[in-house]
C-alpha cells in the first residue's frame, strides 16, 4: 500500500462526491488496463470498456481470458501495471480497496455464518463507524426494499438460496456503493435454481437501480442478465456492447461463436455488389452472398482477403428460396419440447472435408436425410476479423481447450 | 420377447431412518437412452449405485438382461460407469493410451496386444482426441479428460453404460458440444445408456425415455414430449421446463370435458384439469412460451404491466406484473419483437388447453404449493 492509505482514511464512503467534470451517465470507465504479474504473465492487455450508470454489465470469456484479473483490479485486490480506472469520474486506479465505493457479492454469497441476517446487513456500517441512529435507518430501508423483514433473526444456514442472495445483496447495498461486483454468485447451483435466481437478481437490479458488474463463464447467463456484455479473450476485449449488438452485430467471429450459437464460414471476398450492401465470398463450400452492414472497413478494400461471416442457426431454413443455399446431410435431429427443433448438419467441401452446421427452428420439423438449407444475405454477417487475438483456433479457443 | 436391459422392481433403500428410494419400478429397454432427472437428494445417485452394485438395496429386484443381480459383484455386472468426478478415476502416471489399455486388460474379453492397440485407436478417433494418445491426464483440459474417461469406459464395449451427471462440471460451450457427442455415441454404439442429471435442458435433449424423480420416488416416466406436454403432477410440470404458477382458492367448478373454472391469485381462470378437481387448494400452471401477446383469439385474457425484458438472441422473455400476483409472470417469444416500453400496459392471453390445473402436487405428500413457487 502507498500514501493513499493514510490520505483517505476516515472518509465516509457513502458521501464521496464525484469529481467535477465527470459525465453523469458513465458509472465505470476503464482505459488501457494492463496487468503483468511478477512472473511475467501478461494477464490483461490494454483493456478498455465503460459502463453506464444503472446498467447490468456482464464480463464473460473462456477460462484464462483475464476476467478475474479485471475484477480484482476493479476491487483493488491487485495493483495494476498500467491504465486507469475511474468510478463516477473519480480516479480510483491506486485507491485502497475499502476506499473504492464498490460492493462485492461472492460465489455462494459467503454470509457470516455466526451472525444473524440483521447482523450480517449491519456489519459493514459498524465497521465504517456509522452512528447507531443512521445505522438503524439504513438497515430498515434496505430490509424493507429487499423484503427481509421476516428473516432478520434467522441464521444464514436457515435461509433458502433465494433468501441468501437477497441478504448478500442487502449487506452490500446498505453501504450504498456506486457499483456492485458479483463474482459468479450462481456458479455452483442446480440448473433449475440458477434460472430462478437469475430472474430474482434481475428483479432486484430493477428495484435497486445500481450499476452491476457480473463475472461469469456461462454465455446463457450473460445473455439473460446483461444490458451490456464485455466479451474477453486471452487478456483482450473482443467487444463491449449491448446484448442486441453483441448477438446481431458481433465485432469478431470469436464473439459470434462464443455468445450464442453460430455457423461460421470463411472465404475469399471476391466481389462487392453495386450498391455496396453485399459481398460475394468464395468458400470451400461454395460462393455465398453476405451483408457488409457490420463491417467497419470499406468493403471494396477487402477484395482478395480471407474474411469470415456468421449465420445464426435460427436463420437457416430448409428447402427455401433464399439468397444462399447449400446441400447437407442430416446428422442429428433434436426435438426439445418447449423450444423447438435443432438439426445438426454436415456439408462437404470441394476437397472432401466436412463442415458442421446447425439449424434451429421454433417449430417441430422432421427433415429428410439430405436437405438443402438456405439463408438470406441479410442474415449472413460479414465479420471484420476472426478475433482480436492473432492466430487462434476458434473451435478449441471457444471450448476452452 | 427379449428381457429389458435393466429391470427394476420394487426397489427400496434406507440409510438409517431416512428412506432414499421407495418402491422404484423402472424398465430400460435394450439400446434405449434413459435419463433420470431430479433435484439434489431425490435418490437418483443412489439408484445408479444400486444398479452398479456399489450399494445393496434393502428390498426389490434389479435384473440386467434378464439376470437377477442379487449377490452379483460389481465386476460380474459388466457395466460401464462414467462419474462426474472423472479426474479421480484416471491414473495420473499412465498415458491416455495406457489408461484405456488398463481397462481393456482387466475386462472379461480376451484381447491380443494388437487388438488392444487397435481398439484404443478406434475409440480415440471416435471421440476426436487422437492427439492426446501419449499425454498424461494432468496435461489435458477438463473436456479432454472427460472424453478420455468416456473412451476408457466405452472401449470396454459393455452393453449397458451408466452415467452420473458426467457433463455437470464442464463449461457451457463444452457441455453443449459433449451433449451432441453423447447422442451420436449412443447412436453409433447401440448400447443401453442410463444417465442421471439435475439439468432439465440436458435431460430433454438426450432422453428417449425420461424418468422424473422426487423424494426417493418416481413422479413420471415417459418420452420428453409426453412428460413436458402432459405432466402428471404439478411437481413434474414445474421441474421439467419453464412455467408460471398460480395458486388457486376453493374447489374448482367442473364445466365438462375435463375443463374447470377456478379462483386464483389473479382472478377466475378456466383451465384443463390434469388431475383431480376436488381439493380446496391447487395450482394452475402456464408455460411462458404458450402465452400470446396477441390476445385477440385467446380463451383467457389478462392485462399486465411490462416490468422487464430479457433478450437472449433466439428468444425474448418479458416479465409482467399482474394484479393480485406478488411475483412476475413470464412470457417467452421468438426473436425480439417490440411490444412496448417498461411500464406500458400489455394484453396477454392463452387457451384453455395451455393452462393446466393440478390439485395433486406430487406423488409424495411432502410437496406444498409454496415449494412449487420456489420461495
XYZ file of C-alpha atoms in Angstrom, chain A:
401
model
C 0.000 0.000 0.000
C 1.100 3.554 -0.690
C 0.401 7.029 0.592
C -3.292 6.643 -0.147
C -3.694 4.522 2.986
C -3.349 7.492 5.290
C -4.616 10.120 2.927
C -8.032 8.515 2.520
C -8.624 7.073 5.967
C -11.729 8.322 7.722
C -13.545 9.419 4.579
C -17.183 8.359 4.609
C -17.546 6.151 1.571
C -21.226 6.867 1.117
C -20.857 10.633 0.861
C -17.921 10.720 -1.558
C -18.769 13.204 -4.318
C -17.848 12.577 -7.926
C -15.121 14.893 -9.134
C -16.258 17.868 -11.206
C -16.321 17.240 -14.914
C -17.400 13.614 -14.595
C -20.090 12.608 -17.054
C -23.337 11.809 -15.280
C -24.243 8.670 -17.142
C -20.950 6.764 -17.050
C -20.519 4.822 -13.809
C -17.288 2.992 -14.550
C -14.628 3.817 -17.118
C -11.645 1.520 -17.657
C -8.890 2.739 -20.024
C -5.766 0.898 -21.154
C -5.824 -1.501 -18.215
C -2.782 -3.777 -18.344
C -1.652 -6.270 -15.754
C 1.657 -8.100 -15.846
C 2.143 -10.458 -12.912
C 5.570 -10.663 -11.196
C 6.307 -13.919 -13.060
C 5.943 -12.046 -16.355
C 2.465 -13.326 -17.253
C 0.549 -10.756 -19.259
C -2.942 -11.320 -17.840
C -4.780 -8.411 -19.445
C -3.555 -6.018 -22.109
C -4.940 -2.564 -22.894
C -8.458 -3.291 -21.660
C -10.994 -0.539 -22.483
C -14.651 -0.502 -21.521
C -17.136 1.751 -19.800
C -20.461 1.072 -18.124
C -23.460 3.367 -17.989
C -24.994 4.249 -14.659
C -27.586 1.708 -13.560
C -26.705 -0.886 -16.216
C -26.205 -4.590 -15.632
C -22.826 -5.381 -17.209
C -21.529 -8.938 -17.595
C -17.840 -9.752 -18.109
C -17.531 -13.026 -19.965
C -14.892 -15.146 -21.638
C -13.334 -18.625 -21.590
C -11.172 -19.707 -18.635
C -7.946 -17.738 -18.539
C -9.331 -14.817 -20.567
C -8.463 -12.276 -17.850
C -11.916 -11.596 -16.427
C -10.812 -12.453 -12.873
C -7.753 -10.206 -13.173
C -10.035 -7.409 -14.385
C -12.384 -7.968 -11.450
C -9.517 -7.986 -8.955
C -8.153 -4.772 -10.484
C -11.549 -3.072 -10.089
C -11.724 -4.059 -6.429
C -8.105 -3.083 -5.797
C -7.066 -6.552 -4.755
C -4.115 -6.451 -7.139
C -2.133 -3.390 -8.271
C -2.485 -2.661 -11.976
C 0.601 -2.343 -14.153
C -0.777 0.365 -16.420
C -4.022 2.131 -17.224
C -6.766 3.987 -15.435
C -9.973 3.047 -13.608
C -12.494 5.824 -12.976
C -15.614 5.324 -10.885
C -18.187 8.112 -11.103
C -15.497 10.259 -12.679
C -13.079 9.736 -9.818
C -9.710 8.111 -10.493
C -9.552 5.053 -8.221
C -6.722 3.235 -10.016
C -4.486 3.273 -6.973
C -7.053 3.763 -4.191
C -7.154 1.104 -1.470
C -9.964 -1.419 -1.609
C -12.044 -0.029 1.259
C -11.944 3.396 -0.331
C -13.422 2.341 -3.674
C -17.142 2.592 -3.083
C -17.594 -0.836 -4.660
C -19.734 -3.602 -3.131
C -18.878 -7.267 -3.613
C -21.008 -10.420 -3.801
C -19.142 -13.714 -3.951
C -19.852 -17.228 -5.151
C -22.248 -18.922 -2.689
C -22.745 -15.435 -1.174
C -20.404 -16.131 1.797
C -22.610 -14.675 4.533
C -21.070 -14.606 8.036
C -22.367 -17.943 9.374
C -22.346 -16.956 13.061
C -24.244 -13.674 12.590
C -27.997 -13.237 12.130
C -29.399 -11.763 8.931
C -29.708 -8.362 10.615
C -26.142 -8.504 11.981
C -24.857 -9.527 8.557
C -26.517 -6.494 6.988
C -25.380 -4.088 9.725
C -21.788 -5.375 9.788
C -20.311 -3.044 7.173
C -21.920 0.053 8.697
C -20.447 -0.799 12.089
C -17.010 -1.229 10.574
C -17.325 2.195 8.978
C -18.347 3.548 12.416
C -21.635 4.934 11.155
C -23.573 6.142 14.215
C -26.341 3.975 15.657
C -29.341 6.037 14.510
C -28.178 6.226 10.943
C -27.333 2.517 11.025
C -30.868 1.679 12.092
C -32.354 3.901 9.386
C -30.238 2.462 6.622
C -30.752 -1.155 7.696
C -34.520 -0.572 7.965
C -34.652 0.924 4.485
C -32.738 -1.830 2.750
C -34.576 -4.567 4.673
C -37.886 -3.134 3.542
C -36.758 -2.818 -0.044
C -35.409 -6.387 -0.150
C -38.439 -7.784 1.720
C -36.334 -9.283 4.505
C -38.462 -8.169 7.475
C -39.458 -11.694 8.420
C -35.931 -13.064 8.276
C -33.954 -10.637 10.453
C -33.350 -13.041 13.356
C -32.513 -16.057 11.210
C -29.058 -17.599 10.893
C -27.690 -17.899 7.317
C -27.950 -21.717 7.446
C -31.713 -21.387 7.890
C -32.134 -19.480 4.624
C -33.041 -20.733 1.158
C -30.694 -19.885 -1.710
C -33.012 -17.111 -2.860
C -33.096 -15.594 0.614
C -29.305 -15.801 0.906
C -28.973 -13.914 -2.354
C -31.258 -11.165 -1.041
C -29.287 -10.921 2.224
C -25.944 -10.833 0.380
C -27.208 -8.031 -1.842
C -28.676 -6.164 1.143
C -25.380 -6.492 3.043
C -23.526 -4.848 0.158
C -26.223 -2.369 -0.847
C -26.682 -0.940 2.672
C -23.284 0.699 2.126
C -24.785 2.460 -0.915
C -21.903 1.593 -3.246
C -21.512 3.291 -6.607
C -21.025 -0.154 -8.163
C -21.802 -3.734 -7.177
C -19.452 -6.504 -8.360
C -20.824 -10.037 -8.474
C -18.246 -12.812 -8.882
C -20.069 -15.866 -10.316
C -22.558 -15.861 -7.408
C -24.758 -18.520 -9.079
C -21.881 -20.693 -10.273
C -22.476 -23.808 -8.233
C -26.244 -24.116 -8.255
C -28.618 -26.657 -9.699
C -29.885 -25.750 -13.152
C -33.431 -25.024 -12.029
C -32.419 -22.946 -9.027
C -29.980 -20.978 -11.162
C -32.751 -19.963 -13.570
C -34.939 -18.889 -10.662
C -32.113 -16.897 -9.062
C -31.305 -15.155 -12.348
C -34.854 -13.836 -12.538
C -34.754 -12.803 -8.900
C -31.471 -10.972 -9.484
C -32.914 -9.125 -12.490
C -35.898 -8.062 -10.402
C -33.605 -6.841 -7.590
C -31.451 -4.956 -10.077
C -34.540 -3.177 -11.380
C -35.530 -2.163 -7.872
C -32.070 -1.188 -6.635
C -31.207 0.954 -9.649
C -27.471 0.392 -9.093
C -24.718 -0.439 -11.577
C -23.909 -4.166 -11.532
C -20.777 -5.845 -12.880
C -21.205 -9.604 -13.027
C -18.461 -12.086 -13.921
C -19.276 -15.480 -15.420
C -18.129 -18.031 -17.990
C -21.730 -19.019 -18.745
C -22.923 -17.497 -22.025
C -26.627 -18.094 -21.480
C -26.437 -16.492 -18.065
C -24.670 -13.490 -19.583
C -27.348 -13.129 -22.252
C -30.155 -13.475 -19.731
C -28.793 -10.958 -17.248
C -26.932 -8.298 -19.172
C -27.767 -4.889 -20.541
C -24.147 -4.756 -21.669
C -21.670 -7.577 -22.308
C -17.872 -7.301 -22.269
C -16.516 -10.324 -24.160
C -12.920 -11.097 -23.231
C -10.430 -13.468 -24.814
C -6.799 -14.080 -23.987
C -6.402 -10.863 -21.979
C -8.087 -8.624 -24.541
C -11.584 -7.216 -25.075
C -13.205 -8.663 -28.192
C -16.306 -6.490 -27.864
C -18.067 -4.339 -25.264
C -21.645 -3.660 -26.307
C -25.353 -4.171 -25.690
C -26.730 -7.739 -25.824
C -28.526 -6.872 -29.075
C -25.333 -5.671 -30.749
C -23.124 -8.470 -29.435
C -25.586 -11.014 -30.822
C -26.582 -9.316 -34.082
C -23.521 -7.204 -34.868
C -20.602 -9.197 -33.441
C -17.235 -7.482 -33.784
C -15.359 -10.713 -34.480
C -16.011 -14.357 -35.369
C -14.931 -15.237 -31.833
C -17.766 -13.141 -30.378
C -20.285 -14.627 -32.771
C -19.252 -18.167 -31.898
C -18.809 -17.613 -28.160
C -22.023 -15.718 -27.473
C -24.970 -17.735 -28.713
C -24.693 -20.408 -31.398
C -23.458 -19.625 -34.876
C -22.364 -21.077 -38.178
C -19.046 -19.543 -39.172
C -17.753 -19.661 -42.749
C -14.501 -18.252 -44.051
C -13.588 -17.490 -47.639
C -12.159 -15.008 -50.099
C -14.112 -11.817 -50.684
C -14.198 -11.730 -54.482
C -16.693 -9.055 -55.348
C -18.959 -6.361 -53.874
C -22.473 -5.666 -55.201
C -23.056 -2.331 -56.993
C -24.760 -0.701 -54.009
C -22.026 -1.970 -51.656
C -24.539 -3.699 -49.381
C -23.384 -7.266 -50.023
C -20.246 -9.151 -50.950
C -19.564 -12.485 -52.658
C -17.488 -14.841 -50.535
C -15.838 -17.826 -52.171
C -15.535 -20.619 -49.590
C -14.629 -24.305 -49.937
C -18.389 -24.983 -49.638
C -19.345 -22.658 -52.478
C -19.787 -18.935 -53.112
C -22.185 -17.079 -50.825
C -23.664 -13.619 -50.568
C -23.230 -11.829 -47.233
C -24.136 -8.410 -45.873
C -21.397 -5.803 -45.476
C -23.510 -3.826 -42.961
C -21.415 -4.903 -39.993
C -18.010 -4.043 -41.482
C -16.008 -1.054 -40.303
C -13.709 -1.182 -43.336
C -14.727 -0.140 -46.835
C -15.954 -3.455 -48.388
C -14.021 -2.878 -51.647
C -10.774 -2.681 -49.658
C -11.280 -6.302 -48.593
C -11.427 -7.769 -52.100
C -8.958 -10.650 -52.279
C -8.854 -11.022 -48.466
C -9.941 -14.057 -46.436
C -12.942 -12.959 -44.351
C -15.275 -14.819 -42.001
C -19.051 -14.481 -41.934
C -21.575 -15.840 -39.498
C -25.167 -17.075 -39.765
C -27.159 -17.743 -36.587
C -28.815 -21.217 -36.599
C -32.302 -19.671 -36.354
C -31.806 -18.010 -39.771
C -31.084 -21.249 -41.649
C -34.180 -22.610 -43.367
C -34.954 -25.914 -45.043
C -35.786 -26.027 -48.757
C -36.378 -22.319 -49.132
C -35.710 -19.922 -51.993
C -33.196 -17.633 -50.322
C -30.018 -15.859 -51.500
C -27.776 -18.704 -50.400
C -28.240 -22.455 -50.437
C -26.180 -25.480 -49.518
C -26.797 -29.192 -49.751
C -26.277 -31.038 -46.449
C -26.543 -34.422 -44.796
C -28.666 -34.525 -41.645
C -26.534 -35.820 -38.771
C -28.877 -35.451 -35.826
C -32.329 -34.043 -35.081
C -33.084 -32.912 -31.546
C -36.666 -32.101 -30.631
C -36.676 -30.168 -27.413
C -40.203 -29.739 -26.104
C -40.919 -26.084 -25.413
C -38.106 -24.739 -27.556
C -38.378 -26.360 -30.984
C -36.020 -28.367 -33.181
C -32.242 -28.311 -33.501
C -30.740 -30.009 -36.567
C -27.056 -30.886 -36.852
C -25.984 -30.856 -40.490
C -22.878 -31.810 -42.376
C -21.757 -30.232 -45.649
C -18.874 -31.460 -47.785
C -16.257 -29.104 -49.215
C -14.777 -29.386 -52.696
C -11.721 -31.001 -51.038
C -13.881 -33.662 -49.407
C -13.622 -32.206 -45.882
C -16.748 -31.993 -43.763
C -18.145 -28.835 -42.214
C -20.719 -28.953 -39.423
C -23.719 -26.620 -39.396
C -26.608 -26.107 -37.006
C -30.170 -25.150 -37.790
C -32.655 -24.076 -35.149
C -36.403 -23.837 -35.635
C -39.024 -22.788 -33.116
C -41.392 -25.275 -34.766
C -41.191 -29.027 -34.695
C -39.733 -30.156 -38.017
C -38.796 -33.582 -39.399
C -36.152 -33.281 -42.130
C -35.284 -35.977 -44.668
C -31.744 -37.426 -44.717
C -30.441 -34.993 -47.311
C -31.622 -31.409 -47.288
C -30.941 -28.059 -48.892
C -30.566 -25.283 -46.368
C -30.923 -21.657 -47.317
C -30.318 -18.295 -45.727
C -30.696 -14.705 -46.789
C -27.704 -12.437 -47.403
C -29.043 -10.079 -44.718
C -28.532 -12.797 -42.089
C -25.016 -13.681 -43.254
C -22.988 -11.145 -41.324
C -19.505 -10.371 -42.602
C -17.039 -10.038 -39.752
C -14.020 -7.804 -39.675
C -11.695 -10.457 -38.265
C -11.635 -13.853 -36.589
C -10.516 -12.457 -33.249
C -8.571 -9.565 -31.707
C -6.089 -12.292 -30.761
C -3.827 -13.438 -33.589
C -3.678 -16.989 -34.858
C -6.303 -18.630 -32.658
C -8.080 -21.865 -33.442
C -11.680 -20.738 -32.998
C -13.062 -24.153 -32.093
C -10.577 -25.047 -29.342
C -10.406 -21.469 -28.032
C -14.162 -21.343 -27.551
C -14.334 -24.733 -25.883
C -11.558 -23.541 -23.542
C -9.220 -26.383 -24.571
